[in-house]
mmCIF file of C-alpha atoms and ligand atoms in Angstrom:
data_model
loop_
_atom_site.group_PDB
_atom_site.id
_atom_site.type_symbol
_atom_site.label_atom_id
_atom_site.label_comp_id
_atom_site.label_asym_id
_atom_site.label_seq_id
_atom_site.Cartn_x
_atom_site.Cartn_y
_atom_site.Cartn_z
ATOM 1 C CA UNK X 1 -28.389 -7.347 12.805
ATOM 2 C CA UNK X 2 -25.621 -8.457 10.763
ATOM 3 C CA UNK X 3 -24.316 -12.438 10.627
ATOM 4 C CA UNK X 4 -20.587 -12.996 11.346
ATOM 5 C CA UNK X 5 -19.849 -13.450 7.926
ATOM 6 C CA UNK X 6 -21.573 -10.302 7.049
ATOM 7 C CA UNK X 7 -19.330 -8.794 9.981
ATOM 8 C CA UNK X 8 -16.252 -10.065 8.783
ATOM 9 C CA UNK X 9 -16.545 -8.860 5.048
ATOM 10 C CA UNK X 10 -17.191 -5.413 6.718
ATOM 11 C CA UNK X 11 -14.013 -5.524 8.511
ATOM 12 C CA UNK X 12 -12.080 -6.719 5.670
ATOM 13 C CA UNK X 13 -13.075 -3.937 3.392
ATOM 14 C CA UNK X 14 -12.574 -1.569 6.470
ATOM 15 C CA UNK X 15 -8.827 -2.731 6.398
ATOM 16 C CA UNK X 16 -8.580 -2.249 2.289
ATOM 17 C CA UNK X 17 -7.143 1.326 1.648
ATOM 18 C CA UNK X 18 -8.576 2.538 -2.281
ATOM 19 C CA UNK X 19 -5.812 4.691 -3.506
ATOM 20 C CA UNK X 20 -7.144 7.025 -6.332
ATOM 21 C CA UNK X 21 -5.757 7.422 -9.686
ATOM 22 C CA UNK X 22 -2.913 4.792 -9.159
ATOM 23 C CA UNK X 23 -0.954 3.485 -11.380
ATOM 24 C CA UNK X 24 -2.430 5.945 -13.626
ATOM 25 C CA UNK X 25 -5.814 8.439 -13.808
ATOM 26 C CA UNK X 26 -9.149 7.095 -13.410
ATOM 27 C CA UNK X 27 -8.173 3.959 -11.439
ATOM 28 C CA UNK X 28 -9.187 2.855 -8.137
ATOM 29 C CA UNK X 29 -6.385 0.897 -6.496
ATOM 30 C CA UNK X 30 -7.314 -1.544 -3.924
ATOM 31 C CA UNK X 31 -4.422 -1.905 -1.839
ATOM 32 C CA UNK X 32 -4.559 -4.655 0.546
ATOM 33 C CA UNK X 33 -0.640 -3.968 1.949
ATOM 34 C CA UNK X 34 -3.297 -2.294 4.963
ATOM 35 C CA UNK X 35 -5.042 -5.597 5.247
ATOM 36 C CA UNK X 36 -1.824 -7.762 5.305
ATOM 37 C CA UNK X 37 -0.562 -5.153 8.024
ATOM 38 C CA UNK X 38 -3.907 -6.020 10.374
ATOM 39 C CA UNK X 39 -2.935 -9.584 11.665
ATOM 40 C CA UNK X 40 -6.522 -9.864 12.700
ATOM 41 C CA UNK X 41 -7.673 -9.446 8.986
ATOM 42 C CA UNK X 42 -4.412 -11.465 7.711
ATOM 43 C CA UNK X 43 -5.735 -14.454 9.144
ATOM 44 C CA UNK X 44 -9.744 -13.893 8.519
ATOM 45 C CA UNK X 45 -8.621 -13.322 5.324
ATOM 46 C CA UNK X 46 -7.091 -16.775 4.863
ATOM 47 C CA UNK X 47 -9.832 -18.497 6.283
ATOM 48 C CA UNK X 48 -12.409 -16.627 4.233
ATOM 49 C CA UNK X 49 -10.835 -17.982 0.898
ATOM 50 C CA UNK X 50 -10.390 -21.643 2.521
ATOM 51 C CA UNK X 51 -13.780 -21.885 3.535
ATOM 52 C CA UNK X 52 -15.377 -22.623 0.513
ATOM 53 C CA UNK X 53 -12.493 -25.384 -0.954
ATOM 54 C CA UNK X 54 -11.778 -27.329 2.478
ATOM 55 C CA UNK X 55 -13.822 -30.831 0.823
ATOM 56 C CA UNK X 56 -12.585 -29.539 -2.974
ATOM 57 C CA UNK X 57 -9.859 -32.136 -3.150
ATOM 58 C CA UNK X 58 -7.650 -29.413 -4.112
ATOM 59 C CA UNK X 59 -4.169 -30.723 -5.183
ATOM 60 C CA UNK X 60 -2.553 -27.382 -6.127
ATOM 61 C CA UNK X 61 -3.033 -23.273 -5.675
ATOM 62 C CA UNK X 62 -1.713 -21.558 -8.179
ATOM 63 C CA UNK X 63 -1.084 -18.421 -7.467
ATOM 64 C CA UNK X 64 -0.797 -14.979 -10.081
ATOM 65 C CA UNK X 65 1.965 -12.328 -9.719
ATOM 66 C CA UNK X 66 2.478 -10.879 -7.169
ATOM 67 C CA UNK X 67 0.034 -10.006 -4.738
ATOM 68 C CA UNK X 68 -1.544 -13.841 -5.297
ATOM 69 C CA UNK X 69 1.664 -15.184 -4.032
ATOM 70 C CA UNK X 70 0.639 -13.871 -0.787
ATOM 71 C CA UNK X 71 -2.319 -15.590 -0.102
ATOM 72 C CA UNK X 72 -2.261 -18.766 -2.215
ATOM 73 C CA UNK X 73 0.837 -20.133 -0.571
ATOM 74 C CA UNK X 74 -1.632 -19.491 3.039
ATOM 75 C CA UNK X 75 -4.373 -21.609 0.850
ATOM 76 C CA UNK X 76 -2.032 -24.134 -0.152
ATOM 77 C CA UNK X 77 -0.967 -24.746 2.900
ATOM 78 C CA UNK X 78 -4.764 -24.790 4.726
ATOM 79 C CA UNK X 79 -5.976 -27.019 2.050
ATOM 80 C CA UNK X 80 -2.849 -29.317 2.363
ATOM 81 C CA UNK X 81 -2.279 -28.812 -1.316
ATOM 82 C CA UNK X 82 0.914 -27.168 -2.788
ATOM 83 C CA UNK X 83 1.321 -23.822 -4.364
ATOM 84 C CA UNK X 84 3.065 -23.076 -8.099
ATOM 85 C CA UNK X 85 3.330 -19.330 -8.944
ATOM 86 C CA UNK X 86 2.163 -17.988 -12.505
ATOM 87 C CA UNK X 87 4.700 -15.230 -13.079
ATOM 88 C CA UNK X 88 5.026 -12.367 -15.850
ATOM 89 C CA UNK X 89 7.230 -13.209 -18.497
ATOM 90 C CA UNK X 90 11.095 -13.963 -18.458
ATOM 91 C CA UNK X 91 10.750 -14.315 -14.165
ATOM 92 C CA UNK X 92 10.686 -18.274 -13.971
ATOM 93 C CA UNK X 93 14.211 -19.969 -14.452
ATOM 94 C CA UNK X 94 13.250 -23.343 -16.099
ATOM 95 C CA UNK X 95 11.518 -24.269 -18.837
ATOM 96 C CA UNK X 96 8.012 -22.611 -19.037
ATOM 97 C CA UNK X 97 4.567 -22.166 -21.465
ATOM 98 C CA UNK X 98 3.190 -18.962 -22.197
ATOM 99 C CA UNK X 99 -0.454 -17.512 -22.634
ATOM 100 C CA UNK X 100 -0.722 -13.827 -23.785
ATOM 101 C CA UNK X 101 -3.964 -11.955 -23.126
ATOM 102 C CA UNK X 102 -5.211 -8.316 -24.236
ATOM 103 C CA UNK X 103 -4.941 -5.566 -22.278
ATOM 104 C CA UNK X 104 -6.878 -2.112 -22.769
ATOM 105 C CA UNK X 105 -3.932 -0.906 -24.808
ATOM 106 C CA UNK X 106 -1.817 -3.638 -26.375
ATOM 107 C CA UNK X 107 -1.301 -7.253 -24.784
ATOM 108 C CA UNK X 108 0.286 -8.977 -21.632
ATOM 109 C CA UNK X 109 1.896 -12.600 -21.072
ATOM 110 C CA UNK X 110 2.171 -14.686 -18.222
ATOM 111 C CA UNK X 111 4.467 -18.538 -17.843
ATOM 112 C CA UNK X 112 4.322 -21.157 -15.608
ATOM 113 C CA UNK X 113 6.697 -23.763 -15.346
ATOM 114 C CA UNK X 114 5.908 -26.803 -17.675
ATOM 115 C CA UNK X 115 6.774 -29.610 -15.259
ATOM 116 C CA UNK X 116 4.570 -27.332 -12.369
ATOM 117 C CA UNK X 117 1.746 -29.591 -13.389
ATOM 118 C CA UNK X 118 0.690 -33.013 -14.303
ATOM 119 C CA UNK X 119 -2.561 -34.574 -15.593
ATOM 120 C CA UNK X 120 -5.273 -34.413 -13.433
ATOM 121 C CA UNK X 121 -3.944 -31.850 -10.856
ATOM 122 C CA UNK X 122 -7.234 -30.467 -9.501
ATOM 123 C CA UNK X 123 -6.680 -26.580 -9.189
ATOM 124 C CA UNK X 124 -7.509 -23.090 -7.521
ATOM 125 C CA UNK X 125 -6.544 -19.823 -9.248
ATOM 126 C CA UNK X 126 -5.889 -17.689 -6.825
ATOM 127 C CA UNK X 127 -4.631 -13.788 -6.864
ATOM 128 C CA UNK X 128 -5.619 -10.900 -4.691
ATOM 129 C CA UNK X 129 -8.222 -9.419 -7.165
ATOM 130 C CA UNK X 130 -10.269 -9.529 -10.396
ATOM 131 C CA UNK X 131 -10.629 -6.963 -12.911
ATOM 132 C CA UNK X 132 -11.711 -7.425 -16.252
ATOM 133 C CA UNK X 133 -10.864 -11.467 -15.696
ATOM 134 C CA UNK X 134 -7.919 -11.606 -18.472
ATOM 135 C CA UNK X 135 -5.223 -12.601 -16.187
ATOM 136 C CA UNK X 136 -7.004 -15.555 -14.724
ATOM 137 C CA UNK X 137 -8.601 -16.528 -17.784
ATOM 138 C CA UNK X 138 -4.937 -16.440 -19.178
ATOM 139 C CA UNK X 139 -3.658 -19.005 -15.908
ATOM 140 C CA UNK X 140 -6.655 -20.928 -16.594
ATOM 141 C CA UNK X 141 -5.108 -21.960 -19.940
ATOM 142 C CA UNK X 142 -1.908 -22.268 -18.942
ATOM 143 C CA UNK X 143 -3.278 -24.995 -16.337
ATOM 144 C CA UNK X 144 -5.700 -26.752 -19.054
ATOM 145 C CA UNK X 145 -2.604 -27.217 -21.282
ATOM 146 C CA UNK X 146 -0.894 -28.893 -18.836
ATOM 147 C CA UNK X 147 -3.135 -30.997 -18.357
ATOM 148 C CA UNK X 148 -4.186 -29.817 -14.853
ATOM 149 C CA UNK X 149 -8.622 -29.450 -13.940
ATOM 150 C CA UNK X 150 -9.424 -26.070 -12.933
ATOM 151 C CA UNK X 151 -11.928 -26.116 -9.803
ATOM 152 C CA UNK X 152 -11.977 -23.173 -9.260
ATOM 153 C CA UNK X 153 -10.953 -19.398 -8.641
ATOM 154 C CA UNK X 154 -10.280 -17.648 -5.508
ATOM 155 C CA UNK X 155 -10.297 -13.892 -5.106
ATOM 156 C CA UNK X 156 -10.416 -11.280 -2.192
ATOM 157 C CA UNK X 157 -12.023 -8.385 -4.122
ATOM 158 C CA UNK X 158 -13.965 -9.390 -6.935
ATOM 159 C CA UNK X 159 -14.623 -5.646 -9.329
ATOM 160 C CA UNK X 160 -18.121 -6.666 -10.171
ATOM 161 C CA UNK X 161 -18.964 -3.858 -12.418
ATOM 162 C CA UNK X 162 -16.088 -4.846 -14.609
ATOM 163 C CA UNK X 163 -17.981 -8.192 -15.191
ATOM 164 C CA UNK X 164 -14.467 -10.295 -15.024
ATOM 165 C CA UNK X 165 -16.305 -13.594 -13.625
ATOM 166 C CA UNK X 166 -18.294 -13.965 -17.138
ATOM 167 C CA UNK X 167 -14.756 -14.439 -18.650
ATOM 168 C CA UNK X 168 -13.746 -17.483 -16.710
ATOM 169 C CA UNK X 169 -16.261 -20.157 -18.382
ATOM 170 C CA UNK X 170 -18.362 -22.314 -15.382
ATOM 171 C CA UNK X 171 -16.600 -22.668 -13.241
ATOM 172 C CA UNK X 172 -17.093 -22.042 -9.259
ATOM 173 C CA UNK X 173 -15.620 -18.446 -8.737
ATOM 174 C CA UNK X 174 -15.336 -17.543 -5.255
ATOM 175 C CA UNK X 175 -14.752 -14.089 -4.375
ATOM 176 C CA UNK X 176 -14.076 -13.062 -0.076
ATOM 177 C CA UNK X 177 -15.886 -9.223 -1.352
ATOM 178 C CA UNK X 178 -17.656 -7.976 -4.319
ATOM 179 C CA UNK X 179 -16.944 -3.647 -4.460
HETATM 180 P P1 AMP C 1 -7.563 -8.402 -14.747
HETATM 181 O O1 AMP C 1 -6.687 -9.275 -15.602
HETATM 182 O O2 AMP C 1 -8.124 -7.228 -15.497
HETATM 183 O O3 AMP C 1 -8.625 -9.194 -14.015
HETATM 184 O O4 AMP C 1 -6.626 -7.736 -13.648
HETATM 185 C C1 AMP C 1 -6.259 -8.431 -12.518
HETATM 186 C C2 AMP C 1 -4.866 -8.101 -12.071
HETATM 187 O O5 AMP C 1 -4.602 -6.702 -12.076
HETATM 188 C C3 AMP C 1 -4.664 -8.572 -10.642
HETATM 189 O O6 AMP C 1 -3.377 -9.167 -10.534
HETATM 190 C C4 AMP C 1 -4.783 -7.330 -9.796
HETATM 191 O O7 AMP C 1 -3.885 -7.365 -8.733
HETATM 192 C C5 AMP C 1 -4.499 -6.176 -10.753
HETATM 193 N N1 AMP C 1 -5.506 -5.097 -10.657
HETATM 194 C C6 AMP C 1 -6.372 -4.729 -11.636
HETATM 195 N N2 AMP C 1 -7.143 -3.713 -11.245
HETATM 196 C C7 AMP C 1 -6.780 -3.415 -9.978
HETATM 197 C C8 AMP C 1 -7.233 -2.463 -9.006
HETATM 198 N N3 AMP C 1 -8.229 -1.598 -9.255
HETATM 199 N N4 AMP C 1 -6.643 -2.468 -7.794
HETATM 200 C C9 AMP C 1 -5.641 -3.350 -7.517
HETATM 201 N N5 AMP C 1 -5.175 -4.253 -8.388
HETATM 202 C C10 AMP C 1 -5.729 -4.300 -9.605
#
């Protein structure tokens, strides 16, 4: 017999719709619009990536572009923490740093606002999935600069075969379902 956690990650992926060949041949897109559409999985899905930070102390989620805007502002406001979005580049209005980080064919960028942070902030990275681990590894400097202590990462599908978690140092990586 299967546990309710068990039960619960079965759901979830249930309520994930794979979309073949999207954006472009040979990938699998998870798209969790059908999860976010189940308001039975919207909220196990929130309290799945709580779970594991609710005695972390956590003073801010940041969350990556886009789909981690969805969830980490839930988080932030679970964990009683605030949210601050990392966005691709030219998006955020004030002043902002930059990280760029290579892609399979050339490189990407993402900002963050500079005064989004201040010494000591303990942090979650947060966004809907991990791939190959360059965009959060990217965040994850753009946090350290400012001065901010990364405790962790949050995901809801973790790609294991793509090995993205051996990208993001020691820290605790928490991921709702491994596919
Ligand atoms: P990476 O930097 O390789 O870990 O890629 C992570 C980012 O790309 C996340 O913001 C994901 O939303 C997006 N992404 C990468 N691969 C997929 C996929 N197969 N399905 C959905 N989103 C993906």
């Amino acid at each position: 017999m299967l546990s309710e956690e068990e039960n619960i990650k079965k759901y979830l992926e249930s309520v994930i719709r794979t979309i073949p060949d999207f954006p472009k041949p040979g990938i699998q897109f998870k798209d969790i619009t059908t999860l976010l559409s189940d308001k039975k999985a919207l909220q196990l899905t929130t309290k799945a990536l709580c779970d594991p930070y609710h005695n972390s102390d956590c003073d801010i989620v940041v969350g990556l572009e886009s789909r981690g805007f969805l969830f980490g502002t839930n988080m932030a406001e679970v964990l009683n923490a605030s949210f601050v979005p990392v966005r691709k580049p030219g998006k955020l209005p004030s002043e902002t740093i930059s990280e760029s980080y290579d892609l399979e064919y050339g490189t990407d960028s993402v900002e963050i606002h500079k005064d989004a942070i201040k010494d000591g902030d303990r942090v979650i990275i947060h966004d809907d999935l991990i791939a190959t681990g360059g965009t959060a590894f990217a965040a994850s400097k753009l946090v350290k600069r400012l001065g901010g202590v990364v405790i962790g990462y949050s995901f809801i599908i973790e790609l294991g075969f793509l090995k993205g978690r051996e990208k993001l140092d020691h820290e605790i990586i928490e991921s709702v379902l491994i596919m």
